[in-house]
Amino acid sequence: MRTLALPETPRQLRRMLARRLGIGALLVGSLAGGLAYWVESYRVEQRTLERAIAGVRHFESPAMQMTVSGEKGDGHSAIAQLLTDEFVGIRVFAPNTEMVFDAWRPIPEALKEIARQQRHPWPTPPGSHSKRFSVAGEELVQVILPMSTNDGRLAGYVEGITLVSRSALHEREQQIRGAVLTASISVFAAALLLYPLMSGLLGQTVALSSRLLESNLSLLRSLGNAIAKRDADTDAHNYRVTCYAVTLAEALGVGKETIAELVLGAFLHDVGKIGIPDQILLKPGRLTSEEFQIMQTHAMLGIEIVAGNPWLAGAEKTIRHHHERFDGKGYPDGLIGEAIPLAARIFALVDVFDALTSVRPYKPALSLEETLSIMEREDAQHFDPKIHAVFRQVAPVLYAQGQSRDHAQWSQELKAMLERYFKMRTTPEGAVTAAE
């Protein structure tokens, strides 16, 4: 599963929050603006149609009744007088939908012809039909109303053609634009108001995460101290090999997640020695075959000790496999080649390097040349040859550090690595206080 990479500093954390909140506000604002545009457009169009229908209903005049009922007289001229700047055309139809009469304001003939060609259903009383259509940049509204006689019979239909004025179109655009702008500004204003609250909550969360990380690292140090109480040399050895392993992993270009797992595994690689009897663990001389078999169980004992701790799950690869060999002759699983986890293959090199260059009860420290000569013979047997090739390049630096640094300096170096790979400096100023 892909994990979110946290920023390195409080400022970067705030920038990340502002950037993501801004992107979110932009997306939500766009959606809100689009929805507002659709809703307001629909509402404005409905109002336009309603006004047109209401206007056509004014045509229900005595003159119209005369025309629909087939009576003669001055009905046509009276109907023509109903035309206004808004209503540009009126058509009257008999009950059989044959046109009885039409009257038009002076408008282009093309507009009239297109209006006449518009197909539509014939509504039943008291319903109506309305339709919008555009012609040559002009917007027209067609409304069809059924007309009834006094006794309720269908007398015919009247059609009104409304021309939406430029001012009405402009007003509609302004209303739509205003709705979109209001929706978008509201979203961004809400984002601005939420930023301080979210920043504070995020700061408290990071502070709590930092405390949890400190607790886990304290557990790591406690386990290391427990091992040191059993084996006096293990404490210093843990610090050295962990720093060596990280330096080699960085030279190899290994990802940060793998290096973080390597830090935990390297520091706790010998945690299983807690379960090895003193007469074997502290024996100054060479172990017998039976004793060595018992000593080999420390890899699996280590797995049992860290089992059930999710934070230490990544350490299990190194704890279990740090004694595997590239040729498959290692233990406990006899893995071959790249079947051995990368962290364990890296650690195998620095573990042997530190053992050879350090003073042990049964041997003096060897020189860099002697160490590299011995390790060269184990290339492609004990060690991964690709990793060994890079190791030879950094070995002089590691040897110089091992000969010049004391335990306090190794402790500082390990602390710097922990800060680099476990994001211990991300907590914003004041976050710890706020979380209390």
Short mmCIF file of C-alpha atoms in Angstrom, two decimals:
data_model
loop_
_atom_site.label_atom_id
_atom_site.label_comp_id
_atom_site.label_asym_id
_atom_site.label_seq_id
_atom_site.Cartn_x
_atom_site.Cartn_y
_atom_site.Cartn_z
CA MET A 1 0.00 0.00 0.00
CA ARG A 2 1.33 3.43 -0.91
CA THR A 3 1.96 5.65 2.11
CA LEU A 4 1.80 9.44 2.31
CA ALA A 5 5.23 11.04 2.62
CA LEU A 6 5.14 13.64 5.39
CA PRO A 7 6.99 16.95 4.94
CA GLU A 8 10.30 17.53 6.69
CA THR A 9 9.49 20.81 8.50
CA PRO A 10 6.46 22.58 10.06
CA ARG A 11 6.53 25.17 7.28
CA GLN A 12 6.39 22.46 4.63
CA LEU A 13 3.55 20.84 6.57
CA ARG A 14 1.52 24.07 6.51
CA ARG A 15 2.28 24.57 2.84
CA MET A 16 1.15 21.03 2.08
CA LEU A 17 -2.13 21.62 3.96
CA ALA A 18 -2.71 24.99 2.23
CA ARG A 19 -1.93 23.50 -1.18
CA ARG A 20 -4.20 20.50 -0.74
CA LEU A 21 -6.96 22.59 0.79
CA GLY A 22 -6.64 25.07 -2.09
CA ILE A 23 -6.82 22.30 -4.69
CA GLY A 24 -9.81 20.81 -2.90
CA ALA A 25 -11.52 24.21 -2.73
CA LEU A 26 -10.83 24.75 -6.43
CA LEU A 27 -12.35 21.40 -7.37
CA VAL A 28 -15.35 21.79 -5.06
CA GLY A 29 -15.76 25.42 -6.16
CA SER A 30 -15.78 24.34 -9.79
CA LEU A 31 -18.38 21.69 -9.06
CA ALA A 32 -20.45 24.13 -7.00
CA GLY A 33 -20.15 26.76 -9.71
CA GLY A 34 -21.20 24.27 -12.38
CA LEU A 35 -24.15 23.12 -10.30
CA ALA A 36 -25.13 26.72 -9.56
CA TYR A 37 -24.91 27.52 -13.29
CA TRP A 38 -27.18 24.61 -14.17
CA VAL A 39 -29.70 25.34 -11.42
CA GLU A 40 -29.83 29.08 -12.04
CA SER A 41 -30.04 28.58 -15.82
CA TYR A 42 -32.98 26.24 -15.31
CA ARG A 43 -34.70 28.64 -12.93
CA VAL A 44 -34.21 31.64 -15.22
CA GLU A 45 -35.47 29.70 -18.23
CA GLN A 46 -38.49 28.53 -16.27
CA ARG A 47 -39.25 32.11 -15.26
CA THR A 48 -38.96 33.16 -18.90
CA LEU A 49 -41.39 30.44 -19.96
CA GLU A 50 -43.78 31.28 -17.12
CA ARG A 51 -43.79 34.96 -18.12
CA ALA A 52 -44.45 33.98 -21.72
CA ILE A 53 -47.35 31.71 -20.72
CA ALA A 54 -48.81 34.41 -18.49
CA GLY A 55 -48.51 36.89 -21.33
CA VAL A 56 -50.26 34.64 -23.84
CA ARG A 57 -53.13 34.12 -21.40
CA HIS A 58 -53.87 37.82 -21.78
CA PHE A 59 -54.90 36.96 -25.31
CA GLU A 60 -58.04 35.39 -23.89
CA SER A 61 -59.96 38.48 -24.87
CA PRO A 62 -63.43 38.99 -26.43
CA ALA A 63 -61.75 39.58 -29.76
CA MET A 64 -59.96 36.25 -29.50
CA GLN A 65 -63.19 34.48 -28.53
CA MET A 66 -64.86 35.98 -31.60
CA THR A 67 -62.08 34.73 -33.86
CA VAL A 68 -61.92 31.25 -32.39
CA SER A 69 -65.71 30.84 -32.55
CA GLY A 70 -65.63 31.84 -36.23
CA GLU A 71 -67.52 35.10 -35.80
CA LYS A 72 -66.68 37.88 -38.22
CA GLY A 73 -66.14 41.47 -37.48
CA ASP A 74 -63.16 43.52 -36.46
CA GLY A 75 -61.66 40.64 -34.47
CA HIS A 76 -58.51 40.36 -36.54
CA SER A 77 -57.53 43.97 -36.13
CA ALA A 78 -58.31 43.78 -32.42
CA ILE A 79 -56.05 40.76 -32.08
CA ALA A 80 -53.29 42.50 -34.03
CA GLN A 81 -53.46 45.33 -31.51
CA LEU A 82 -52.48 42.82 -28.81
CA LEU A 83 -48.99 42.57 -30.32
CA THR A 84 -46.39 44.37 -28.25
CA ASP A 85 -42.62 44.77 -28.26
CA GLU A 86 -42.45 41.46 -26.40
CA PHE A 87 -45.03 39.46 -28.38
CA VAL A 88 -44.04 39.48 -32.01
CA GLY A 89 -46.53 36.96 -33.35
CA ILE A 90 -49.98 35.52 -32.63
CA ARG A 91 -51.55 32.57 -34.43
CA VAL A 92 -55.09 31.24 -33.94
CA PHE A 93 -56.06 27.65 -34.76
CA ALA A 94 -59.40 25.90 -35.06
CA PRO A 95 -60.17 22.83 -32.94
CA ASN A 96 -58.94 20.68 -35.86
CA THR A 97 -55.57 22.54 -35.65
CA GLU A 98 -56.10 24.38 -38.94
CA MET A 99 -54.77 27.92 -38.75
CA VAL A 100 -57.51 30.53 -38.69
CA PHE A 101 -55.50 33.69 -38.42
CA ASP A 102 -52.02 35.01 -37.63
CA ALA A 103 -50.63 38.44 -36.94
CA TRP A 104 -46.99 39.47 -36.74
CA ARG A 105 -45.04 42.51 -35.79
CA PRO A 106 -42.56 43.69 -38.40
CA ILE A 107 -39.79 41.11 -38.04
CA PRO A 108 -37.56 39.35 -40.59
CA GLU A 109 -39.50 36.89 -42.70
CA ALA A 110 -37.00 34.17 -41.83
CA LEU A 111 -37.99 34.42 -38.17
CA LYS A 112 -41.64 34.05 -39.06
CA GLU A 113 -40.99 31.03 -41.26
CA ILE A 114 -38.91 29.22 -38.66
CA ALA A 115 -41.54 29.97 -35.98
CA ARG A 116 -44.26 28.57 -38.25
CA GLN A 117 -42.22 25.39 -38.81
CA GLN A 118 -41.82 24.56 -35.12
CA ARG A 119 -43.49 21.25 -34.36
CA HIS A 120 -45.33 20.88 -31.07
CA PRO A 121 -48.03 18.85 -29.32
CA TRP A 122 -51.53 20.23 -28.98
CA PRO A 123 -52.29 20.52 -25.26
CA THR A 124 -55.65 19.75 -23.70
CA PRO A 125 -57.38 22.24 -21.37
CA PRO A 126 -56.27 23.59 -18.99
CA GLY A 127 -52.71 22.66 -19.97
CA SER A 128 -50.24 24.51 -22.12
CA HIS A 129 -47.09 23.90 -24.14
CA SER A 130 -43.99 26.09 -24.23
CA LYS A 131 -40.72 25.86 -26.12
CA ARG A 132 -37.55 27.95 -26.48
CA PHE A 133 -35.59 28.17 -29.73
CA SER A 134 -32.93 30.44 -31.20
CA VAL A 135 -32.80 31.95 -34.69
CA ALA A 136 -29.92 34.09 -35.99
CA GLY A 137 -28.85 35.11 -32.49
CA GLU A 138 -32.40 35.90 -31.40
CA GLU A 139 -34.15 33.89 -28.68
CA LEU A 140 -37.85 33.16 -29.14
CA VAL A 141 -40.40 31.45 -26.90
CA GLN A 142 -43.40 29.62 -28.36
CA VAL A 143 -46.48 29.11 -26.17
CA ILE A 144 -49.56 27.09 -27.19
CA LEU A 145 -52.80 27.45 -25.16
CA PRO A 146 -56.09 25.58 -25.71
CA MET A 147 -59.18 27.81 -25.77
CA SER A 148 -62.54 26.66 -24.38
CA THR A 149 -66.07 27.92 -24.93
CA ASN A 150 -68.33 28.93 -22.07
CA ASP A 151 -69.80 25.43 -21.94
CA GLY A 152 -66.33 23.84 -21.75
CA ARG A 153 -65.96 22.67 -25.33
CA LEU A 154 -62.62 23.06 -27.13
CA ALA A 155 -62.90 26.18 -29.24
CA GLY A 156 -59.37 26.17 -30.70
CA TYR A 157 -55.81 27.13 -29.90
CA VAL A 158 -53.87 30.32 -29.64
CA GLU A 159 -50.13 30.53 -30.15
CA GLY A 160 -47.99 33.39 -28.91
CA ILE A 161 -44.42 33.96 -30.10
CA THR A 162 -42.35 35.96 -27.62
CA LEU A 163 -39.05 37.64 -28.45
CA VAL A 164 -36.71 37.70 -25.45
CA SER A 165 -35.28 41.18 -25.34
CA ARG A 166 -31.57 41.96 -25.18
CA SER A 167 -32.02 43.49 -21.76
CA ALA A 168 -33.76 40.33 -20.52
CA LEU A 169 -30.93 38.18 -21.91
CA HIS A 170 -28.37 40.41 -20.23
CA GLU A 171 -30.28 40.27 -16.95
CA ARG A 172 -30.41 36.49 -17.19
CA GLU A 173 -26.65 36.28 -17.81
CA GLN A 174 -26.06 38.53 -14.82
CA GLN A 175 -28.23 36.35 -12.60
CA ILE A 176 -26.43 33.18 -13.70
CA ARG A 177 -23.00 34.77 -13.33
CA GLY A 178 -23.94 36.07 -9.89
CA ALA A 179 -25.08 32.63 -8.73
CA VAL A 180 -21.89 30.97 -9.98
CA LEU A 181 -19.70 33.63 -8.39
CA THR A 182 -21.54 33.40 -5.08
CA ALA A 183 -21.21 29.62 -4.97
CA SER A 184 -17.51 29.70 -5.82
CA ILE A 185 -16.69 32.47 -3.34
CA SER A 186 -18.63 30.66 -0.61
CA VAL A 187 -16.54 27.52 -1.12
CA PHE A 188 -13.24 29.40 -1.01
CA ALA A 189 -14.38 31.41 2.02
CA ALA A 190 -15.26 28.17 3.80
CA ALA A 191 -11.82 26.79 2.93
CA LEU A 192 -10.14 29.88 4.39
CA LEU A 193 -12.19 29.60 7.56
CA LEU A 194 -11.41 25.88 7.87
CA TYR A 195 -7.65 26.27 7.33
CA PRO A 196 -6.78 27.41 10.89
CA LEU A 197 -8.93 24.66 12.40
CA MET A 198 -7.50 21.95 10.13
CA SER A 199 -3.98 23.25 10.67
CA GLY A 200 -4.45 23.02 14.43
CA LEU A 201 -5.95 19.53 14.24
CA LEU A 202 -3.19 18.39 11.90
CA GLY A 203 -0.61 19.87 14.23
CA GLN A 204 -2.07 17.98 17.18
CA THR A 205 -2.19 14.76 15.15
CA VAL A 206 1.43 15.14 14.10
CA ALA A 207 2.40 15.94 17.69
CA LEU A 208 0.70 12.76 18.90
CA SER A 209 2.34 10.81 16.09
CA SER A 210 5.69 12.26 17.10
CA ARG A 211 5.11 11.18 20.69
CA LEU A 212 4.15 7.70 19.51
CA LEU A 213 7.29 7.57 17.40
CA GLU A 214 9.39 8.62 20.39
CA SER A 215 7.76 5.88 22.44
CA ASN A 216 8.53 3.30 19.77
CA LEU A 217 12.13 4.48 19.51
CA SER A 218 12.41 4.31 23.30
CA LEU A 219 11.22 0.71 23.04
CA LEU A 220 13.91 0.14 20.42
CA ARG A 221 16.59 1.54 22.71
CA SER A 222 15.27 -0.47 25.66
CA LEU A 223 15.49 -3.70 23.72
CA GLY A 224 19.00 -2.75 22.65
CA ASN A 225 19.95 -2.07 26.28
CA ALA A 226 18.48 -5.41 27.29
CA ILE A 227 20.74 -7.14 24.79
CA ALA A 228 23.71 -5.11 26.02
CA LYS A 229 23.12 -6.33 29.57
CA ARG A 230 23.61 -9.88 28.29
CA ASP A 231 26.58 -9.14 26.03
CA ALA A 232 28.83 -6.20 26.90
CA ASP A 233 30.01 -5.66 23.30
CA THR A 234 26.56 -5.84 21.71
CA ASP A 235 25.51 -2.27 22.62
CA ALA A 236 28.36 -0.53 20.77
CA HIS A 237 28.12 -3.11 17.99
CA ASN A 238 24.42 -2.31 17.46
CA TYR A 239 25.11 1.39 16.97
CA ARG A 240 28.02 0.82 14.61
CA VAL A 241 26.40 -1.76 12.36
CA THR A 242 23.18 0.26 12.13
CA CYS A 243 25.08 3.34 10.97
CA TYR A 244 27.24 1.25 8.63
CA ALA A 245 24.14 -0.39 7.13
CA VAL A 246 22.40 2.94 6.50
CA THR A 247 25.54 4.41 4.86
CA LEU A 248 25.81 1.39 2.55
CA ALA A 249 22.07 1.46 1.75
CA GLU A 250 22.29 5.14 0.85
CA ALA A 251 25.27 4.43 -1.42
CA LEU A 252 23.15 1.75 -3.13
CA GLY A 253 20.28 4.20 -3.65
CA VAL A 254 17.85 2.13 -1.60
CA GLY A 255 14.42 3.67 -0.94
CA LYS A 256 13.64 5.39 2.36
CA GLU A 257 11.05 2.84 3.41
CA THR A 258 13.55 -0.02 3.09
CA ILE A 259 16.20 1.98 4.94
CA ALA A 260 13.74 2.67 7.78
CA GLU A 261 13.12 -1.07 8.06
CA LEU A 262 16.88 -1.67 7.91
CA VAL A 263 17.47 0.73 10.82
CA LEU A 264 15.06 -1.21 13.02
CA GLY A 265 16.32 -4.61 11.93
CA ALA A 266 20.00 -3.71 12.22
CA PHE A 267 19.64 -2.31 15.73
CA LEU A 268 17.66 -5.35 16.89
CA HIS A 269 19.33 -8.05 14.79
CA ASP A 270 20.65 -9.87 17.88
CA VAL A 271 17.61 -9.31 20.11
CA GLY A 272 17.08 -13.08 20.16
CA LYS A 273 20.32 -13.52 22.12
CA ILE A 274 18.30 -12.57 25.19
CA GLY A 275 17.03 -16.14 25.09
CA ILE A 276 20.46 -17.79 24.72
CA PRO A 277 21.88 -19.31 27.94
CA ASP A 278 24.81 -17.41 29.48
CA GLN A 279 27.17 -20.37 29.34
CA ILE A 280 26.84 -20.31 25.57
CA LEU A 281 26.39 -16.60 24.89
CA LEU A 282 29.28 -15.54 27.16
CA LYS A 283 31.61 -18.46 26.49
CA PRO A 284 35.07 -17.00 25.76
CA GLY A 285 36.26 -19.86 23.58
CA ARG A 286 34.98 -21.62 20.49
CA LEU A 287 31.51 -23.13 20.70
CA THR A 288 30.91 -26.85 20.29
CA SER A 289 28.69 -28.12 17.50
CA GLU A 290 25.76 -28.53 19.90
CA GLU A 291 26.34 -25.09 21.42
CA PHE A 292 26.52 -23.48 17.98
CA GLN A 293 23.18 -25.03 17.06
CA ILE A 294 21.66 -23.44 20.14
CA MET A 295 23.31 -20.11 19.27
CA GLN A 296 21.76 -20.28 15.80
CA THR A 297 18.29 -20.27 17.34
CA HIS A 298 18.73 -16.58 18.28
CA ALA A 299 17.40 -15.57 14.83
CA MET A 300 14.04 -17.26 15.42
CA LEU A 301 13.99 -16.22 19.08
CA GLY A 302 14.32 -12.63 17.87
CA ILE A 303 11.29 -13.04 15.63
CA GLU A 304 9.29 -14.33 18.60
CA ILE A 305 10.34 -11.32 20.72
CA VAL A 306 9.22 -8.66 18.18
CA ALA A 307 6.15 -10.60 16.98
CA GLY A 308 2.86 -8.77 17.43
CA ASN A 309 4.43 -5.29 17.28
CA PRO A 310 3.31 -3.72 13.96
CA TRP A 311 5.92 -0.98 14.20
CA LEU A 312 8.71 -3.58 14.32
CA ALA A 313 7.27 -5.76 11.55
CA GLY A 314 9.81 -4.39 9.06
CA ALA A 315 12.66 -5.40 11.36
CA GLU A 316 11.78 -9.10 11.05
CA LYS A 317 13.47 -9.42 7.63
CA THR A 318 16.88 -8.52 9.06
CA ILE A 319 16.40 -10.26 12.42
CA ARG A 320 15.49 -13.55 10.78
CA HIS A 321 17.80 -13.54 7.76
CA HIS A 322 20.96 -11.69 8.82
CA HIS A 323 22.88 -15.00 8.92
CA GLU A 324 21.73 -16.20 5.50
CA ARG A 325 24.44 -16.64 2.85
CA PHE A 326 24.23 -15.75 -0.83
CA ASP A 327 25.17 -19.32 -1.74
CA GLY A 328 22.34 -20.76 0.36
CA LYS A 329 24.53 -22.21 3.14
CA GLY A 330 23.30 -19.83 5.82
CA TYR A 331 20.58 -20.17 8.44
CA PRO A 332 17.77 -20.40 9.52
CA ASP A 333 16.08 -20.90 6.10
CA GLY A 334 18.98 -21.53 3.72
CA LEU A 335 17.77 -18.87 1.26
CA ILE A 336 19.77 -18.40 -1.95
CA GLY A 337 20.72 -15.20 -3.78
CA GLU A 338 18.09 -12.50 -4.12
CA ALA A 339 15.55 -14.65 -2.29
CA ILE A 340 17.26 -13.18 0.78
CA PRO A 341 15.59 -9.82 1.62
CA LEU A 342 17.62 -6.80 0.47
CA ALA A 343 17.93 -5.41 4.00
CA ALA A 344 19.42 -8.71 5.21
CA ARG A 345 21.88 -8.85 2.30
CA ILE A 346 23.06 -5.33 3.10
CA PHE A 347 23.35 -6.07 6.78
CA ALA A 348 25.33 -9.30 6.25
CA LEU A 349 28.22 -7.29 4.81
CA VAL A 350 28.45 -4.66 7.54
CA ASP A 351 27.96 -7.24 10.30
CA VAL A 352 30.98 -9.23 9.14
CA PHE A 353 32.93 -6.01 8.52
CA ASP A 354 32.34 -4.81 12.08
CA ALA A 355 33.17 -8.24 13.54
CA LEU A 356 36.52 -8.27 11.71
CA THR A 357 37.49 -4.66 12.48
CA SER A 358 36.47 -4.73 16.16
CA VAL A 359 38.18 -6.22 19.19
CA ARG A 360 36.45 -9.39 20.40
CA PRO A 361 37.31 -11.62 23.41
CA TYR A 362 38.67 -14.23 21.02
CA LYS A 363 40.50 -11.95 18.50
CA PRO A 364 42.13 -8.54 17.95
CA ALA A 365 40.81 -5.95 15.50
CA LEU A 366 42.01 -6.48 11.93
CA SER A 367 43.27 -3.77 9.59
CA LEU A 368 41.21 -2.53 6.65
CA GLU A 369 43.41 -4.40 4.18
CA GLU A 370 43.13 -7.69 6.09
CA THR A 371 39.38 -7.24 6.43
CA LEU A 372 38.78 -6.52 2.76
CA SER A 373 41.01 -9.44 1.76
CA ILE A 374 39.00 -11.86 3.91
CA MET A 375 35.67 -10.48 2.68
CA GLU A 376 36.84 -10.67 -0.94
CA ARG A 377 37.11 -14.43 -0.60
CA GLU A 378 33.45 -14.52 0.46
CA ASP A 379 32.21 -12.61 -2.60
CA ALA A 380 29.23 -14.40 -4.23
CA GLN A 381 29.39 -16.99 -1.44
CA HIS A 382 28.50 -15.15 1.75
CA PHE A 383 27.80 -11.79 0.11
CA ASP A 384 25.74 -10.44 -2.78
CA PRO A 385 28.45 -9.46 -5.33
CA LYS A 386 26.55 -6.35 -6.50
CA ILE A 387 26.24 -5.02 -2.97
CA HIS A 388 29.81 -6.06 -2.17
CA ALA A 389 31.10 -4.00 -5.12
CA VAL A 390 29.51 -0.85 -3.69
CA PHE A 391 30.62 -1.77 -0.18
CA ARG A 392 34.27 -1.80 -1.24
CA GLN A 393 33.91 1.84 -2.27
CA VAL A 394 32.55 3.01 1.11
CA ALA A 395 34.59 0.62 3.29
CA PRO A 396 37.50 3.06 3.86
CA VAL A 397 35.07 5.69 5.19
CA LEU A 398 33.35 3.17 7.45
CA TYR A 399 36.71 1.91 8.77
CA ALA A 400 37.86 5.45 9.55
CA GLN A 401 34.63 6.15 11.42
CA GLY A 402 34.90 2.90 13.35
CA GLN A 403 38.42 3.72 14.50
CA SER A 404 37.80 7.36 15.45
CA ARG A 405 34.31 7.58 16.96
CA ASP A 406 33.38 6.82 20.53
CA HIS A 407 30.01 5.56 21.75
CA ALA A 408 28.59 9.08 22.25
CA GLN A 409 29.42 10.03 18.66
CA TRP A 410 27.82 6.85 17.34
CA SER A 411 24.74 7.66 19.41
CA GLN A 412 24.54 11.13 17.84
CA GLU A 413 24.98 9.69 14.36
CA LEU A 414 22.18 7.19 14.95
CA LYS A 415 19.94 9.96 16.27
CA ALA A 416 20.53 11.99 13.10
CA MET A 417 19.59 8.96 11.00
CA LEU A 418 16.44 8.43 13.01
CA GLU A 419 15.46 12.06 12.43
CA ARG A 420 16.14 11.62 8.72
CA TYR A 421 14.15 8.45 8.20
CA PHE A 422 11.41 8.67 10.84
CA LYS A 423 10.32 12.32 10.39
CA MET A 424 11.01 13.38 13.96
CA ARG A 425 11.19 17.11 13.13
CA THR A 426 7.80 17.57 11.48
CA THR A 427 5.88 18.71 14.56
CA PRO A 428 4.73 22.35 14.16
CA GLU A 429 5.68 24.91 16.78
CA GLY A 430 3.25 24.82 19.67
CA ALA A 431 1.67 21.55 18.55
CA VAL A 432 2.84 19.62 21.57
CA THR A 433 1.41 22.24 23.91
CA ALA A 434 -1.86 22.23 22.01
CA ALA A 435 -2.11 18.48 22.28
CA GLU A 436 -1.68 18.46 26.03
#
